[in-house]
Amino acid sequence: MDLSTAMWTAAVLGAAAVYWFMWVMGSAEVKGKRAMDLTTGFIGRDQVQEKHRQVWSFFVRSKEDIAAASDEDKMPSIIETYYNLVTDIFEWGWRGQSFHFSPSLPGRSHREATRIHEERAADLITARPGQWIVDVGCGVGGPMRTIAARSGADIVSITISEYQVARAREYNCKVGLDGRCEVVCGNFLEMPFLKASFDGAYSIEATCCAPRLEDVYREVFRVLKPGALYVSYEWVTTALYRPDDPRHVETIRGAETGGALATLRAQHELAAIAHQVGFEVVEERDLALPPAEPWWTRLKISRFAYWRNHLLVTILAALRIAPKGIVDVHEMLCQTAAHMRYGGEIGIFTPCT
């Protein structure tokens, strides 16, 4: 192949990739994503591969080693790096600004089911106008905006990623909620808020990132007013999980490693941990159980879809539209999704407790 032919081939492939990403995969606003912005937070384009290696090598270690590193206060920076790496891909893959699961609803789209799941959190804490609510681990703020619109309450959100703060504030301005929704950068284990300063709190699949759940629950309890309500959707293993089954162990470890989690808690532990820090447990249930429809259906993709996306990301990286190393990040998330889907199918994992 001569140089001219090679250049034309590269141009055609590049044009095809751009067309697929911008039009076939959907508009940027529908995805909650700016077109051709498959980047990685505030990480330099030439650092993506190395940052991915750091995150992956941290979480593939034994749980004992991860716990030791957590005690040495190394984990917050690793978690921040992880979310800087994956936030843009999450927005692309989730097709929106809410990075969490929800039970499927007959006749409803994933987007509608997500909204209803978020509105349930607002209703459970009886959020209403005039109240101040804290969102513990907000991502780019999809749930925050839904709950603000549903309840009329003012919401202060916290995330450890400065990049997510910037994205969330941008989205707040776009929908005219910047006056009622504030986002701060910080560690939810040490929130920069006064004691008893909020009328309610929620966290949606966020506190699973805490090395010890009691630490984040204790901090939430500190910032809530007496009698205020807190609702949390947690990632947990269920009573069906068997630690003596190698496939079960592989599945849960795969979800932990690719999800940047120190460890998944068992479902039966949650109430005891909440009681330990001072909460009264009003209600506990798994929203993923029947009659709810499976939450993991959105993780099911065909082999064709997987290789299509893999090829797309590879081409974008080769053409330097996306940074070097993005293929590794994409593959990590695909493997994690496969583990989580299998865990949901056999009932050993739920994100909806």
JSON list of N, CA and C in Angstrom, two decimals, residues 29-32 94-97 102 108-116 118 298:
[
{"chain": "A", "resi": 29, "resn": "GLU", "atom": "N", "xyz": [-25.99, 16.03, 23.57]},
{"chain": "A", "resi": 29, "resn": "GLU", "atom": "CA", "xyz": [-26.88, 16.47, 24.63]},
{"chain": "A", "resi": 29, "resn": "GLU", "atom": "C", "xyz": [-27.74, 15.32, 25.16]},
{"chain": "A", "resi": 30, "resn": "VAL", "atom": "N", "xyz": [-28.15, 14.42, 24.28]},
{"chain": "A", "resi": 30, "resn": "VAL", "atom": "CA", "xyz": [-28.92, 13.26, 24.73]},
{"chain": "A", "resi": 30, "resn": "VAL", "atom": "C", "xyz": [-28.07, 12.38, 25.61]},
{"chain": "A", "resi": 31, "resn": "LYS", "atom": "N", "xyz": [-26.82, 12.22, 25.24]},
{"chain": "A", "resi": 31, "resn": "LYS", "atom": "CA", "xyz": [-25.91, 11.39, 26.02]},
{"chain": "A", "resi": 31, "resn": "LYS", "atom": "C", "xyz": [-25.46, 12.09, 27.30]},
{"chain": "A", "resi": 32, "resn": "GLY", "atom": "N", "xyz": [-25.71, 13.41, 27.39]},
{"chain": "A", "resi": 32, "resn": "GLY", "atom": "CA", "xyz": [-25.16, 14.14, 28.52]},
{"chain": "A", "resi": 32, "resn": "GLY", "atom": "C", "xyz": [-23.67, 14.33, 28.31]},
{"chain": "A", "resi": 94, "resn": "TRP", "atom": "N", "xyz": [-23.47, 5.45, 29.91]},
{"chain": "A", "resi": 94, "resn": "TRP", "atom": "CA", "xyz": [-24.75, 5.52, 30.60]},
{"chain": "A", "resi": 94, "resn": "TRP", "atom": "C", "xyz": [-25.76, 6.37, 29.85]},
{"chain": "A", "resi": 95, "resn": "ARG", "atom": "N", "xyz": [-25.29, 7.07, 28.83]},
{"chain": "A", "resi": 95, "resn": "ARG", "atom": "CA", "xyz": [-26.16, 7.92, 28.01]},
{"chain": "A", "resi": 95, "resn": "ARG", "atom": "C", "xyz": [-26.87, 8.96, 28.86]},
{"chain": "A", "resi": 96, "resn": "GLY", "atom": "N", "xyz": [-26.12, 9.54, 29.78]},
{"chain": "A", "resi": 96, "resn": "GLY", "atom": "CA", "xyz": [-26.69, 10.55, 30.65]},
{"chain": "A", "resi": 96, "resn": "GLY", "atom": "C", "xyz": [-25.77, 10.87, 31.80]},
{"chain": "A", "resi": 97, "resn": "GLN", "atom": "N", "xyz": [-26.30, 11.54, 32.79]},
{"chain": "A", "resi": 97, "resn": "GLN", "atom": "CA", "xyz": [-25.49, 12.07, 33.89]},
{"chain": "A", "resi": 97, "resn": "GLN", "atom": "C", "xyz": [-25.75, 11.36, 35.21]},
{"chain": "A", "resi": 102, "resn": "SER", "atom": "N", "xyz": [-30.89, 0.86, 38.27]},
{"chain": "A", "resi": 102, "resn": "SER", "atom": "CA", "xyz": [-32.24, 0.94, 38.80]},
{"chain": "A", "resi": 102, "resn": "SER", "atom": "C", "xyz": [-33.00, -0.27, 38.30]},
{"chain": "A", "resi": 108, "resn": "ARG", "atom": "N", "xyz": [-41.15, 1.11, 30.34]},
{"chain": "A", "resi": 108, "resn": "ARG", "atom": "CA", "xyz": [-40.38, 2.33, 30.60]},
{"chain": "A", "resi": 108, "resn": "ARG", "atom": "C", "xyz": [-38.96, 2.17, 30.08]},
{"chain": "A", "resi": 109, "resn": "SER", "atom": "N", "xyz": [-38.38, 3.25, 29.62]},
{"chain": "A", "resi": 109, "resn": "SER", "atom": "CA", "xyz": [-36.99, 3.23, 29.18]},
{"chain": "A", "resi": 109, "resn": "SER", "atom": "C", "xyz": [-36.06, 3.21, 30.38]},
{"chain": "A", "resi": 110, "resn": "HIS", "atom": "N", "xyz": [-34.78, 2.91, 30.14]},
{"chain": "A", "resi": 110, "resn": "HIS", "atom": "CA", "xyz": [-33.80, 2.97, 31.22]},
{"chain": "A", "resi": 110, "resn": "HIS", "atom": "C", "xyz": [-33.73, 4.38, 31.81]},
{"chain": "A", "resi": 111, "resn": "ARG", "atom": "N", "xyz": [-33.85, 5.38, 30.96]},
{"chain": "A", "resi": 111, "resn": "ARG", "atom": "CA", "xyz": [-33.80, 6.77, 31.44]},
{"chain": "A", "resi": 111, "resn": "ARG", "atom": "C", "xyz": [-34.96, 7.06, 32.39]},
{"chain": "A", "resi": 112, "resn": "GLU", "atom": "N", "xyz": [-36.15, 6.60, 32.03]},
{"chain": "A", "resi": 112, "resn": "GLU", "atom": "CA", "xyz": [-37.32, 6.83, 32.89]},
{"chain": "A", "resi": 112, "resn": "GLU", "atom": "C", "xyz": [-37.19, 6.05, 34.20]},
{"chain": "A", "resi": 113, "resn": "ALA", "atom": "N", "xyz": [-36.71, 4.80, 34.12]},
{"chain": "A", "resi": 113, "resn": "ALA", "atom": "CA", "xyz": [-36.54, 4.00, 35.33]},
{"chain": "A", "resi": 113, "resn": "ALA", "atom": "C", "xyz": [-35.52, 4.64, 36.26]},
{"chain": "A", "resi": 114, "resn": "THR", "atom": "N", "xyz": [-34.47, 5.23, 35.68]},
{"chain": "A", "resi": 114, "resn": "THR", "atom": "CA", "xyz": [-33.46, 5.92, 36.47]},
{"chain": "A", "resi": 114, "resn": "THR", "atom": "C", "xyz": [-34.07, 7.12, 37.20]},
{"chain": "A", "resi": 115, "resn": "ARG", "atom": "N", "xyz": [-34.85, 7.89, 36.48]},
{"chain": "A", "resi": 115, "resn": "ARG", "atom": "CA", "xyz": [-35.48, 9.07, 37.09]},
{"chain": "A", "resi": 115, "resn": "ARG", "atom": "C", "xyz": [-36.40, 8.65, 38.24]},
{"chain": "A", "resi": 116, "resn": "ILE", "atom": "N", "xyz": [-37.20, 7.63, 38.05]},
{"chain": "A", "resi": 116, "resn": "ILE", "atom": "CA", "xyz": [-38.13, 7.17, 39.08]},
{"chain": "A", "resi": 116, "resn": "ILE", "atom": "C", "xyz": [-37.37, 6.67, 40.31]},
{"chain": "A", "resi": 118, "resn": "GLU", "atom": "N", "xyz": [-34.45, 7.71, 41.31]},
{"chain": "A", "resi": 118, "resn": "GLU", "atom": "CA", "xyz": [-33.94, 8.89, 42.00]},
{"chain": "A", "resi": 118, "resn": "GLU", "atom": "C", "xyz": [-35.04, 9.62, 42.75]},
{"chain": "A", "resi": 298, "resn": "ARG", "atom": "N", "xyz": [-29.46, -3.58, 31.41]},
{"chain": "A", "resi": 298, "resn": "ARG", "atom": "CA", "xyz": [-28.76, -2.52, 30.67]},
{"chain": "A", "resi": 298, "resn": "ARG", "atom": "C", "xyz": [-27.28, -2.85, 30.46]}
]
